[in-house]
PDB file of C-alpha atoms in Angstrom:
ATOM      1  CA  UNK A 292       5.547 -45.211 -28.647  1.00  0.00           C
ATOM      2  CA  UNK A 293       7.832 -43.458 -26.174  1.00  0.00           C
ATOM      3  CA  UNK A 294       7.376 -40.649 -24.380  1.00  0.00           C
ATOM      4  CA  UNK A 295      10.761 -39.573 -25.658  1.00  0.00           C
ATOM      5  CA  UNK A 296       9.458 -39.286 -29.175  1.00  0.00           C
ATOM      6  CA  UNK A 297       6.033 -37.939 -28.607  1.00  0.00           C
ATOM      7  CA  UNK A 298       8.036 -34.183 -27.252  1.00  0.00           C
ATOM      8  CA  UNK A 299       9.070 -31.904 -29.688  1.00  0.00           C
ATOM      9  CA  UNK A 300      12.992 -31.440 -29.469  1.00  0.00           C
ATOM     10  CA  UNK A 301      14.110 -28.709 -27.201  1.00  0.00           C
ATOM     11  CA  UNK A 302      17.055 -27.808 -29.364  1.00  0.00           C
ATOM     12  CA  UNK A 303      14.392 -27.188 -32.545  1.00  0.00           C
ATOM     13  CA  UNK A 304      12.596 -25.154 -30.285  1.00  0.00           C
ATOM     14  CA  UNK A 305      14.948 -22.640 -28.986  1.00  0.00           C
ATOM     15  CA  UNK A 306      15.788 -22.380 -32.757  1.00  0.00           C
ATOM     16  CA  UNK A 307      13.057 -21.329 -34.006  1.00  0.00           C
ATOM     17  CA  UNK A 308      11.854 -18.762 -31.425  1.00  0.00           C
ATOM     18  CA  UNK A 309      15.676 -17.136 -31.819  1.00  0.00           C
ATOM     19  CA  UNK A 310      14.924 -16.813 -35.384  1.00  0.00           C
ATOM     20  CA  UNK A 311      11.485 -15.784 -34.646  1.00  0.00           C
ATOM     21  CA  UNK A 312      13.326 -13.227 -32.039  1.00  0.00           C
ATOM     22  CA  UNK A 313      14.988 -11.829 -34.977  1.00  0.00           C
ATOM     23  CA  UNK A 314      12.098 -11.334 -37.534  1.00  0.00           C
ATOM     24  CA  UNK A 315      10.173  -9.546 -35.135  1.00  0.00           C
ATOM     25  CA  UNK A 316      13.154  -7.615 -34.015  1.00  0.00           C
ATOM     26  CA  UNK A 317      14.010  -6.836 -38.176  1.00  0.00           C
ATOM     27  CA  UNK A 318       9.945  -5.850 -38.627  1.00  0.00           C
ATOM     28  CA  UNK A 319       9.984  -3.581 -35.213  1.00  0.00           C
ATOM     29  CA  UNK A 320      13.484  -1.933 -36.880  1.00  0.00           C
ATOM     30  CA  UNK A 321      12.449  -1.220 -40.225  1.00  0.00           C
ATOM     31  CA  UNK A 322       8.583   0.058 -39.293  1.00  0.00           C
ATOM     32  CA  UNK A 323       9.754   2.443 -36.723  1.00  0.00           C
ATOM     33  CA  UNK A 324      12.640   4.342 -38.182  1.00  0.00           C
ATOM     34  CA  UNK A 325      12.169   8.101 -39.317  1.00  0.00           C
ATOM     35  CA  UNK A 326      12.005  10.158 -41.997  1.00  0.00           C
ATOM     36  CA  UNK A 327      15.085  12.507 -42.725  1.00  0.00           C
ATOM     37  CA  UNK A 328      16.512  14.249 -39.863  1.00  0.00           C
ATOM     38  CA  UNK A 329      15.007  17.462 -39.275  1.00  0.00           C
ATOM     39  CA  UNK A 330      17.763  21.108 -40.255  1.00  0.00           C
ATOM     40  CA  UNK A 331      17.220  23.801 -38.265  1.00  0.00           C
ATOM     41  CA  UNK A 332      15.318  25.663 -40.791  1.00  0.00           C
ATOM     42  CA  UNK A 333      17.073  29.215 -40.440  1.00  0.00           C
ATOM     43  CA  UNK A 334      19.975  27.630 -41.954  1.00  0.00           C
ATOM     44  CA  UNK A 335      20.729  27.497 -45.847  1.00  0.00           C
ATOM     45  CA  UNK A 336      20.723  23.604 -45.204  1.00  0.00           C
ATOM     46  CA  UNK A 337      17.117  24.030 -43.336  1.00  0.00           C
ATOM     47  CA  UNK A 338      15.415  25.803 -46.501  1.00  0.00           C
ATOM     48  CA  UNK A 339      17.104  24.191 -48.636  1.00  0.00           C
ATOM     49  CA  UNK A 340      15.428  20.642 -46.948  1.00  0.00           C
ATOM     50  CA  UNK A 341      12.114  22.767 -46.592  1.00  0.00           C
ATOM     51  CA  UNK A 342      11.557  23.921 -50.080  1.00  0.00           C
ATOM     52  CA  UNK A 343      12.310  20.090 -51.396  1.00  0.00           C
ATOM     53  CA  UNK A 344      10.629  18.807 -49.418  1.00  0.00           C
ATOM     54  CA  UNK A 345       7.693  20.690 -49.946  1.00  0.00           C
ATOM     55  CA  UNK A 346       8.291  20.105 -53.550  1.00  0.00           C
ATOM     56  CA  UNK A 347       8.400  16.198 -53.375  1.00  0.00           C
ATOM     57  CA  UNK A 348       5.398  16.789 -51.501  1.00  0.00           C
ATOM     58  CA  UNK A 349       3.329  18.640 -54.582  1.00  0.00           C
ATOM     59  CA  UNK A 350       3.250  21.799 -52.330  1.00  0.00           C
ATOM     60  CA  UNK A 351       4.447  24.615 -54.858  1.00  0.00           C
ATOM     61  CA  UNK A 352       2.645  27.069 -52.735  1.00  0.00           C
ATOM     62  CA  UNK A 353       4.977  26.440 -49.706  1.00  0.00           C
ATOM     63  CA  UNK A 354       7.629  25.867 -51.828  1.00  0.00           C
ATOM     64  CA  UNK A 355       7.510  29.401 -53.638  1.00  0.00           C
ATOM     65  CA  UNK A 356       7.506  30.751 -49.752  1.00  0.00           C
ATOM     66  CA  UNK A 357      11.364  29.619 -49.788  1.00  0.00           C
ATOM     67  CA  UNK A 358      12.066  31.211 -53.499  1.00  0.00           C
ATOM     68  CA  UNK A 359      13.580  35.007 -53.271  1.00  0.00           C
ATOM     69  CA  UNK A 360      11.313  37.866 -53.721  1.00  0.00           C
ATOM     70  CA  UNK A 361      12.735  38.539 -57.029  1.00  0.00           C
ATOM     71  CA  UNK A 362      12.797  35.331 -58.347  1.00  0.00           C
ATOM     72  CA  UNK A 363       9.317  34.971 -56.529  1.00  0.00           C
ATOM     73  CA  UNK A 364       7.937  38.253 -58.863  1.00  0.00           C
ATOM     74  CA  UNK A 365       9.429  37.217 -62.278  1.00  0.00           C
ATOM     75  CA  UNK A 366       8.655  33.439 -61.866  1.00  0.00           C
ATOM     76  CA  UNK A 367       8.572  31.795 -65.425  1.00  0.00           C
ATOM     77  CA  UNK A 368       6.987  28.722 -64.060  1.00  0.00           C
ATOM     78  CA  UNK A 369       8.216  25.407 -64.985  1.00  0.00           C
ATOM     79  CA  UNK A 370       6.659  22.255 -65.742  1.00  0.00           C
ATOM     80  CA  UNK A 371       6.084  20.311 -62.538  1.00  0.00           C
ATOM     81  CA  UNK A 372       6.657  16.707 -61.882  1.00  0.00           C
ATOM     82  CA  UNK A 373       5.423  14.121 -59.851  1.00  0.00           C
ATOM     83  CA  UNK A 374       9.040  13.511 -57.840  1.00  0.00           C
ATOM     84  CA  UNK A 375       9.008   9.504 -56.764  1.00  0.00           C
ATOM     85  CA  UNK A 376      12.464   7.908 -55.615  1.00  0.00           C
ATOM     86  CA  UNK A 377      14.500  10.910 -54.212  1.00  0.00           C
ATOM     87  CA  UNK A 378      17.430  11.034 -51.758  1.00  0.00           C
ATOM     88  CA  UNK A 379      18.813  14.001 -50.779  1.00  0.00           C
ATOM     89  CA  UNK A 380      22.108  14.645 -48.895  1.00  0.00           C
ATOM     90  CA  UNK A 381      24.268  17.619 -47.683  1.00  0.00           C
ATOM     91  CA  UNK A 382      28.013  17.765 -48.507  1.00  0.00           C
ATOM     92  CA  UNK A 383      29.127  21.015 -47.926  1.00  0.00           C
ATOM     93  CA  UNK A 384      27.571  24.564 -47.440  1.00  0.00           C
ATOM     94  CA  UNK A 385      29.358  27.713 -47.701  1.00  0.00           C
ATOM     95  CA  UNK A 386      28.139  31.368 -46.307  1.00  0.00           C
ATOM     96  CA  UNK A 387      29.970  34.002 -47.645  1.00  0.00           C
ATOM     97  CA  UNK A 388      28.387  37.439 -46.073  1.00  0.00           C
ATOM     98  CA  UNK A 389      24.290  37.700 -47.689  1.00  0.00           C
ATOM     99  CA  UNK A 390      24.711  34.228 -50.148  1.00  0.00           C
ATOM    100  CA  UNK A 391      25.331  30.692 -49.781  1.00  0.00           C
ATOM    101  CA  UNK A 392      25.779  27.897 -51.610  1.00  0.00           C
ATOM    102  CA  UNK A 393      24.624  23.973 -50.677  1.00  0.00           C
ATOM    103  CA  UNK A 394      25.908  21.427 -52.344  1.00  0.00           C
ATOM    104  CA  UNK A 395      23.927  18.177 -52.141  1.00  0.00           C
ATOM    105  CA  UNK A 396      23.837  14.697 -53.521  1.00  0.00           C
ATOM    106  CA  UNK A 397      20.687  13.510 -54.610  1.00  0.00           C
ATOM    107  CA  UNK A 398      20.404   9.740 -55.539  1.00  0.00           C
ATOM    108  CA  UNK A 399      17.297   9.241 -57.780  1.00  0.00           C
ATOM    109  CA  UNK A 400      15.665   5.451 -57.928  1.00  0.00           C
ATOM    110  CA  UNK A 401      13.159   4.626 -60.670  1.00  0.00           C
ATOM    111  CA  UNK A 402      10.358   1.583 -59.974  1.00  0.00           C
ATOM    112  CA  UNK A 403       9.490   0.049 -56.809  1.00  0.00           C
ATOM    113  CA  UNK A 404      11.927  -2.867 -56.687  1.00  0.00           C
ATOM    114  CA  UNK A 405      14.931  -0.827 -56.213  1.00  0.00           C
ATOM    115  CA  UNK A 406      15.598  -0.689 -60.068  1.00  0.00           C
ATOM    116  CA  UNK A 407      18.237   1.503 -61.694  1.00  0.00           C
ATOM    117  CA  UNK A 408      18.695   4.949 -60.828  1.00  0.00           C
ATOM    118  CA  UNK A 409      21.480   7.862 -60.438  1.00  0.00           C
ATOM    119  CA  UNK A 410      23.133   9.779 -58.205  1.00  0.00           C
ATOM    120  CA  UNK A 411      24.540  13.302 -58.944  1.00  0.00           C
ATOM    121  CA  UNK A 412      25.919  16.448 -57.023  1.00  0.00           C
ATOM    122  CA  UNK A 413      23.989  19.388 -57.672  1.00  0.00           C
ATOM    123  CA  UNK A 414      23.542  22.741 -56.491  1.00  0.00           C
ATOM    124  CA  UNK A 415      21.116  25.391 -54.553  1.00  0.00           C
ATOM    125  CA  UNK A 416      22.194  29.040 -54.283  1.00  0.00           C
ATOM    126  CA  UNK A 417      20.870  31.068 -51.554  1.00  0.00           C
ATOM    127  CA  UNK A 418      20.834  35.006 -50.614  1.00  0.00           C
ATOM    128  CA  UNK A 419      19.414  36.465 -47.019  1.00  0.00           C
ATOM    129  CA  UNK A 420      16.532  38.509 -47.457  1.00  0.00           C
ATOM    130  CA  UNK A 421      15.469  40.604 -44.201  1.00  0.00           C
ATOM    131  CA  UNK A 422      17.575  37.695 -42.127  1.00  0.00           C
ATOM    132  CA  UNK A 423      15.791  35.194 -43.701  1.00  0.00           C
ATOM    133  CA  UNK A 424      17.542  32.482 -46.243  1.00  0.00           C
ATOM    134  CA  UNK A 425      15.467  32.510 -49.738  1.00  0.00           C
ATOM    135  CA  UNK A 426      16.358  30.492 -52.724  1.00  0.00           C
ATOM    136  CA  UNK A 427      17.927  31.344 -55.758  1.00  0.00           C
ATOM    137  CA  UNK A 428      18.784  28.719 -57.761  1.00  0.00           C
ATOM    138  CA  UNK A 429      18.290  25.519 -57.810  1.00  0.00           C
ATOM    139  CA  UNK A 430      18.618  21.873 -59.204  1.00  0.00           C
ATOM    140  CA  UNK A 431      16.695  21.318 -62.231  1.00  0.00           C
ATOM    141  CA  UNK A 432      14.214  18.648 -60.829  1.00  0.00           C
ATOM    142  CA  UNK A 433      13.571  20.776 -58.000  1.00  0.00           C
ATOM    143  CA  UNK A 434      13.351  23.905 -60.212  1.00  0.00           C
ATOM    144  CA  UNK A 435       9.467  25.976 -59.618  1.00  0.00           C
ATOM    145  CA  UNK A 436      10.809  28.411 -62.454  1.00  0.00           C
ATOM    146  CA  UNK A 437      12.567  28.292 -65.599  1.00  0.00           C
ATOM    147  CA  UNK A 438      14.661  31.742 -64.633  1.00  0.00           C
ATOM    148  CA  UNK A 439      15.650  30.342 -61.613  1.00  0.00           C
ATOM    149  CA  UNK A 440      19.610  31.322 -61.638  1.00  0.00           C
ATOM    150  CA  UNK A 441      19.585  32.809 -64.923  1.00  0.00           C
ATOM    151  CA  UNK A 442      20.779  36.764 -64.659  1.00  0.00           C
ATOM    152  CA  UNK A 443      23.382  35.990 -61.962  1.00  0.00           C
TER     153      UNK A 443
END
């Protein structure tokens, strides 16, 4: 045997460490990016992240911190669900004097393969309460208590 055929090719070898080069590259990528970006949380857009968030996260008890004081007193409470699969994004927010409005699209998956899901525009309605931004209303899988909105 030659010593020619006894050496793995170089070619094959700078191959496979450029596609090795990539998978670690694609594992480093996908394991180190972030959660959502962070709203300044004095903003409509900031409590209106905070309270879902703290929803998703089975915290009602932070949650209800971001609720108005009147909706806060007369809470009907809902039904609360486990919320798996949820993406939320701003499209617009409008202040007019002591309420706001957010409007956000939230894309819903169902199972852990990436199955079918939905995507919808829905709503949160704000008022400033002693400078501070308190929910209203809000969507209905988000929603702490049944009279949320109702009355307005």
């Amino acid at each position: 045997m030659t010593q020619q055929a006894a050496r793995p090719d170089r070619t094959l070898i700078a191959i496979l460490s450029i596609i090795a080069a990539i998978v670690v590259i694609a594992l480093v990528v996908v394991f180190t990016r972030g959660g959502p970006t962070e709203v300044d949380p004095a903003t409509p857009e900031g409590v209106v992240q905070s309270y879902s968030l703290a929803v998703v996260d089975s915290d009602y008890s932070a949650a209800r911190d971001f609720l108005s004081t009147e909706l806060r007193e007369n809470c009907d409470s809902a039904d609360l669900n486990t919320i798996q699969g949820l993406r939320m994004t701003v499209i617009s927010s409008t202040i007019n004097d002591d309420t706001a409005v957010v409007r956000v699209s939230m894309e819903r998956s169902s199972g852990d393969f990436g199955g079918s899901g939905y995507v919808s525009e829905e709503v949160f309605t704000l008022v400033l309460e002693d400078r501070l931004w308190k929910i209203e209303s809000t969507p209905w899988d988000l929603t702490l208590c049944y009279n949320q909105g109702i009355g307005e």
